[in-house]
XYZ file of N, CA and C in Angstrom:
444
model
N -102.309 63.447 -61.791
C -102.020 64.323 -60.774
C -101.583 65.497 -60.425
N -102.309 66.090 -59.442
C -101.800 67.445 -59.091
C -100.211 67.756 -58.735
N -99.777 69.008 -58.923
C -98.768 69.123 -58.652
C -98.407 70.536 -57.820
N -97.423 70.200 -56.954
C -97.324 71.399 -55.806
C -96.535 72.440 -56.096
N -95.620 72.188 -56.762
C -94.698 73.001 -57.844
C -94.929 74.722 -58.394
N -96.127 74.614 -58.680
C -96.656 75.645 -59.494
C -97.369 76.750 -58.631
N -98.183 76.044 -57.408
C -98.571 76.606 -56.004
C -97.874 77.325 -55.098
N -96.705 76.545 -55.148
C -95.091 76.763 -54.120
C -94.136 77.973 -55.008
N -94.081 77.596 -56.589
C -93.690 79.116 -56.813
C -94.342 80.069 -56.487
N -95.603 80.514 -57.308
C -96.597 81.269 -56.724
C -96.326 82.016 -55.768
N -96.032 80.970 -54.377
C -96.191 81.881 -53.274
C -94.698 82.599 -52.478
N -93.806 81.355 -53.102
C -92.186 82.234 -52.845
C -92.520 83.224 -53.437
N -92.622 83.131 -55.427
C -92.325 84.859 -55.913
C -93.359 85.640 -54.844
N -94.556 85.862 -54.455
C -95.128 86.749 -53.716
C -94.553 86.828 -52.561
N -94.186 85.849 -51.787
C -93.208 86.345 -50.539
C -92.032 87.899 -50.812
N -91.751 87.039 -52.276
C -90.483 87.908 -52.483
C -90.828 89.208 -52.555
N -92.016 89.087 -53.766
C -92.472 90.708 -53.473
C -92.928 91.584 -52.723
N -93.480 90.906 -51.242
C -93.851 91.687 -50.447
C -92.945 91.831 -49.848
N -91.617 91.104 -49.240
C -90.459 91.700 -48.697
C -89.928 92.964 -49.524
N -90.076 93.282 -50.531
C -89.993 93.890 -51.742
C -90.506 95.333 -51.012
N -91.247 95.219 -50.859
C -92.395 96.646 -50.422
C -93.056 95.656 -48.985
N -92.213 96.362 -47.766
C -92.642 95.884 -46.723
C -93.287 96.275 -45.836
N -94.031 97.831 -46.404
C -95.007 98.595 -45.852
C -96.019 98.065 -46.669
N -95.887 97.540 -47.457
C -97.849 96.418 -48.465
C -98.404 95.490 -47.882
N -99.691 96.318 -47.350
C -100.296 94.853 -46.811
C -100.688 94.231 -47.572
N -101.083 94.536 -48.438
C -101.438 94.035 -49.919
C -101.211 92.880 -50.565
N -99.489 93.241 -50.819
C -98.938 92.199 -51.009
C -98.651 90.761 -49.832
N -98.425 91.611 -48.800
C -98.510 90.589 -47.435
C -99.815 89.733 -47.685
N -101.012 89.986 -48.130
C -101.946 89.177 -47.956
C -102.477 88.353 -49.116
N -101.680 88.509 -50.142
C -101.513 87.805 -51.390
C -100.588 86.999 -51.155
N -99.409 86.946 -50.700
C -98.561 85.758 -50.308
C -99.161 84.883 -49.434
N -99.746 85.547 -48.477
C -100.695 84.632 -47.155
C -101.434 83.910 -47.770
N -102.699 84.421 -48.954
C -103.328 84.035 -49.763
C -103.155 82.643 -50.604
N -102.375 82.976 -50.744
C -101.447 82.095 -51.793
C -100.776 80.599 -50.466
N -99.867 81.034 -49.718
C -99.934 79.830 -49.200
C -100.870 79.075 -49.284
N -102.214 79.347 -47.816
C -103.409 79.328 -47.951
C -103.917 78.028 -49.099
N -103.576 78.662 -50.102
C -104.530 77.589 -51.518
C -103.084 76.415 -51.917
N -101.436 76.756 -51.474
C -100.819 76.103 -51.545
C -101.225 74.416 -50.821
N -101.721 74.923 -49.182
C -102.480 73.933 -48.371
C -103.623 72.969 -49.000
N -104.157 74.106 -49.927
C -105.562 73.355 -50.435
C -105.176 72.230 -51.292
N -103.982 72.502 -52.047
C -103.551 72.090 -53.343
C -102.735 70.770 -52.797
N -101.965 70.795 -51.473
C -101.557 69.882 -50.713
C -102.528 68.844 -50.349
N -103.750 69.073 -49.797
C -104.949 68.457 -49.677
C -105.272 67.235 -50.990
N -105.493 68.188 -51.558
C -105.856 67.760 -53.161
C -105.201 66.770 -53.636
N -104.222 67.218 -53.966
C -102.948 65.687 -54.374
C -102.882 64.822 -52.728
N -103.739 64.567 -51.871
C -103.315 63.738 -50.713
C -104.380 62.850 -50.725
N -105.141 62.633 -51.512
C -106.230 61.905 -51.889
C -107.071 61.401 -50.059
N -106.517 62.589 -49.156
C -107.257 62.632 -48.299
C -109.118 63.154 -48.530
N -109.613 62.465 -47.284
C -110.899 63.179 -47.521
C -111.928 64.160 -46.969
N -110.844 64.709 -45.890
C -111.592 65.711 -44.879
C -110.631 66.715 -44.810
N -110.507 67.814 -45.366
C -109.840 69.325 -45.488
C -109.598 69.562 -44.227
N -110.655 69.961 -43.787
C -110.202 70.637 -42.069
C -109.829 69.791 -41.308
N -109.667 68.664 -40.976
C -108.681 68.008 -40.380
C -106.934 67.984 -40.945
N -107.070 67.364 -42.349
C -105.737 68.130 -43.020
C -105.239 69.156 -42.816
N -105.788 70.393 -42.774
C -105.448 71.418 -41.976
C -105.219 71.614 -41.531
N -105.709 70.792 -40.106
C -105.594 71.294 -38.455
C -104.272 70.220 -38.189
N -104.117 69.453 -38.725
C -102.648 68.670 -38.863
C -101.648 69.715 -39.387
N -101.424 69.964 -40.271
C -100.812 71.139 -40.717
C -100.152 72.229 -39.653
N -101.309 73.351 -39.476
C -101.857 73.741 -38.057
C -100.684 73.539 -37.015
N -101.289 71.967 -36.348
C -100.835 72.009 -35.464
C -99.059 71.810 -35.296
N -98.544 71.443 -36.456
C -96.844 71.506 -36.767
C -96.325 72.405 -37.064
N -97.079 73.812 -37.293
C -96.322 75.090 -37.443
C -97.229 76.118 -36.866
N -96.990 76.731 -36.362
C -97.505 77.643 -35.621
C -97.944 78.767 -36.896
N -96.228 79.718 -37.817
C -96.852 79.924 -38.854
C -97.765 79.973 -39.526
N -98.306 78.552 -39.691
C -99.686 78.179 -41.018
C -100.574 77.987 -40.399
N -100.688 78.334 -39.011
C -101.871 78.111 -37.819
C -102.026 79.909 -37.944
N -100.959 80.906 -37.816
C -101.442 82.056 -38.301
C -101.993 81.982 -40.012
N -101.277 81.444 -40.860
C -101.622 82.367 -41.792
C -102.937 81.925 -41.899
N -103.499 80.652 -41.789
C -104.782 79.710 -41.754
C -105.789 80.670 -41.228
N -105.659 81.289 -39.936
C -106.517 82.234 -39.596
C -106.731 83.518 -40.011
N -105.689 83.827 -40.638
C -105.578 85.306 -40.925
C -106.642 85.276 -42.242
N -106.012 84.172 -43.302
C -106.793 84.057 -44.695
C -108.290 83.894 -44.583
N -108.486 83.014 -42.674
C -110.100 82.776 -43.100
C -110.733 84.176 -42.935
N -110.118 85.295 -42.576
C -110.392 86.454 -42.739
C -112.111 86.684 -41.666
N -111.460 86.199 -40.256
C -112.959 86.228 -39.188
C -112.878 87.397 -38.540
N -114.266 88.149 -38.242
C -114.257 88.914 -37.785
C -113.455 89.604 -36.655
N -112.818 88.716 -35.517
C -112.104 88.721 -34.619
C -111.168 87.812 -34.506
N -110.497 87.751 -35.564
C -109.394 86.767 -35.971
C -108.300 87.550 -36.447
N -107.055 87.039 -36.615
C -105.997 87.675 -36.624
C -105.996 88.613 -38.215
N -105.561 89.814 -38.263
C -105.776 90.673 -39.244
C -104.569 91.220 -39.719
N -103.863 91.656 -40.532
C -103.063 93.090 -40.906
C -103.029 93.852 -40.392
N -101.682 94.740 -39.743
C -101.819 95.728 -39.124
C -100.818 96.994 -39.386
N -100.540 97.663 -39.501
C -99.283 98.864 -40.117
C -98.792 99.230 -38.511
N -97.735 99.186 -37.466
C -97.788 99.813 -36.402
C -96.629 99.915 -36.171
N -96.075 101.304 -35.867
C -94.668 101.593 -35.318
C -93.881 100.470 -33.953
N -92.869 99.331 -34.277
C -92.062 98.715 -33.886
C -91.148 99.641 -33.479
N -90.231 99.433 -32.265
C -89.365 99.786 -32.145
C -88.016 99.070 -32.507
N -87.062 100.057 -32.570
C -85.863 99.016 -32.907
C -84.808 99.381 -32.039
N -83.907 98.119 -31.652
C -82.864 98.435 -30.275
C -81.671 99.139 -30.621
N -81.217 99.432 -30.050
C -80.073 99.867 -30.502
C -78.701 98.910 -31.223
N -79.077 97.510 -30.886
C -78.501 96.752 -31.572
C -79.107 96.409 -32.855
N -79.715 97.021 -33.583
C -81.167 96.382 -34.446
C -80.143 97.723 -35.641
N -80.213 98.674 -35.410
C -79.819 99.975 -36.212
C -78.981 99.264 -37.544
N -77.777 98.598 -37.352
C -76.649 98.248 -38.230
C -77.586 97.077 -39.215
N -78.695 96.706 -38.941
C -79.603 96.224 -39.721
C -80.230 96.736 -40.935
N -80.750 98.591 -39.867
C -82.057 98.979 -41.127
C -80.954 99.652 -42.489
N -82.003 99.220 -43.193
C -81.335 100.271 -44.473
C -81.461 101.616 -44.352
N -81.081 102.782 -44.828
C -80.506 104.152 -44.980
C -82.364 104.505 -44.747
N -83.451 104.735 -45.410
C -84.795 104.826 -45.000
C -85.426 104.452 -43.601
N -84.934 103.525 -44.073
C -85.412 102.777 -42.153
C -84.745 103.279 -41.036
N -83.518 103.736 -41.203
C -82.642 104.076 -40.105
C -83.195 105.827 -40.195
N -83.309 106.594 -41.097
C -83.855 107.715 -41.174
C -84.810 107.979 -40.634
N -85.983 107.015 -40.794
C -87.387 106.780 -40.188
C -87.227 106.966 -38.468
N -86.448 105.954 -38.656
C -86.638 105.863 -36.713
C -85.497 107.113 -36.154
N -84.949 107.614 -36.594
C -83.851 109.111 -35.994
C -85.276 110.232 -35.988
N -86.165 110.004 -36.531
C -86.899 111.092 -36.392
C -88.606 110.947 -35.556
N -88.575 109.630 -35.096
C -89.556 108.807 -35.219
C -89.642 108.020 -33.694
N -88.460 108.466 -32.741
C -88.106 108.231 -31.907
C -88.016 106.735 -31.620
N -87.021 106.353 -32.553
C -86.305 104.922 -33.064
C -87.626 104.100 -32.701
N -88.795 104.109 -34.243
C -89.306 103.149 -34.542
C -88.867 103.658 -36.078
N -90.489 102.333 -36.780
C -90.288 102.030 -37.563
C -91.979 101.494 -38.043
N -92.188 101.938 -39.001
C -93.408 101.232 -38.938
C -93.320 99.295 -40.190
N -93.934 99.213 -39.612
C -93.600 97.859 -40.069
C -95.302 96.585 -40.203
N -95.406 96.038 -41.096
C -97.051 94.919 -41.627
C -97.024 94.115 -40.265
N -97.940 93.880 -39.663
C -97.482 92.747 -38.448
C -99.139 92.109 -38.599
N -98.693 91.040 -37.671
C -100.077 90.083 -38.361
C -100.514 90.078 -36.701
N -101.776 90.831 -36.419
C -102.597 90.979 -35.443
C -102.942 89.649 -34.542
N -103.089 88.846 -33.469
C -103.430 88.270 -32.903
C -104.236 88.475 -31.614
N -105.008 88.684 -31.566
C -105.807 89.427 -29.827
C -104.173 90.629 -30.028
N -103.838 89.959 -28.719
C -102.961 91.366 -28.409
C -101.385 91.036 -28.597
N -101.113 89.880 -29.504
C -100.092 89.625 -29.864
C -99.495 90.037 -31.207
N -98.501 90.633 -31.650
C -98.057 90.859 -32.928
C -96.922 90.368 -33.258
N -96.907 89.673 -34.980
C -95.894 88.703 -35.764
C -95.969 89.618 -36.677
N -94.625 89.696 -36.914
C -93.952 90.119 -38.364
C -94.738 89.474 -39.370
N -95.531 89.806 -40.560
C -95.997 89.755 -41.524
C -94.639 88.471 -42.161
N -93.524 89.131 -42.396
C -92.916 88.480 -43.467
C -91.814 87.694 -43.076
N -91.596 87.268 -41.545
C -91.785 86.018 -40.585
C -92.168 85.375 -40.662
N -93.611 85.061 -40.531
C -94.473 84.325 -40.058
C -94.976 83.732 -41.796
N -94.563 84.724 -42.749
C -94.570 83.948 -44.253
C -93.596 83.022 -44.748
N -91.943 83.623 -44.490
C -91.122 82.910 -44.464
C -91.210 81.071 -43.642
N -91.635 81.076 -42.691
C -91.501 80.459 -41.379
C -92.834 79.352 -42.381
N -93.854 79.955 -42.469
C -95.063 79.100 -43.489
C -95.008 78.178 -44.730
N -93.941 79.161 -45.623
C -93.247 78.532 -46.439
C -92.685 77.385 -46.382
N -91.458 77.197 -45.612
C -90.951 76.425 -44.779
C -91.301 75.536 -44.476
N -92.562 75.575 -43.322
C -93.327 74.455 -42.921
C -93.950 73.266 -44.355
N -94.427 74.420 -45.046
C -94.892 73.703 -46.828
C -93.749 72.358 -47.200
N -93.163 73.349 -47.374
C -91.484 72.321 -47.976
C -91.283 71.390 -46.917
N -91.287 71.662 -45.927
C -90.698 70.756 -44.526
C -91.641 69.603 -44.609
N -93.398 69.584 -45.003
C -93.997 68.510 -45.427
C -93.805 68.170 -46.014
N -93.060 68.006 -47.767
C -92.525 66.948 -47.919
C -93.550 66.026 -49.171
N -94.545 65.872 -48.436
C -95.610 64.996 -48.630
C -97.012 65.551 -49.015
N -97.779 65.229 -49.920
C -99.211 65.389 -49.537
C -99.760 65.185 -48.008
N -99.736 64.225 -47.598
C -100.434 63.968 -46.136
C -98.841 64.066 -45.469
N -99.382 65.223 -44.386
C -98.254 65.668 -43.775
C -98.242 64.687 -42.483
N -99.064 63.442 -42.181
C -98.772 62.642 -41.255
C -98.726 61.427 -41.516
N -98.193 61.667 -43.169
C -97.657 60.178 -43.619
C -96.811 59.235 -42.388
N -96.432 57.670 -42.803
C -95.615 57.687 -41.448
C -95.650 58.022 -40.198
N -96.295 58.703 -39.581
C -96.525 58.991 -38.080
C -97.240 58.798 -37.718
């Protein structure tokens, strides 16, 4: 029987590594790909026959997983990673580390962030990764719709 633990451990470590290097699109993409692979492992353990239906159910339960799946599909006009300046509200200054604070002071109260660009929408990649990992953990069993 397949176990999800190695997949979740790898994804968790990759998310932590991405968070430790917040401007690394490469580390963020690796974390996203490992989450995508964890969903595939869930399918393999589920005994279900249709991976597309399985992934569609997961995506319907979590906007973060929907974004991760779409990002990892690497479609030409699909979601992709971008590094852009993000405005820091005055209340947010207390949460900035010293380097980001200095950058924001010299860049009109903005800092660079890796984001998922989905059309005109922007999503903080680190928040999406954490939420997607939580959604996979919350699924709890190989079949996300079991008993539902």
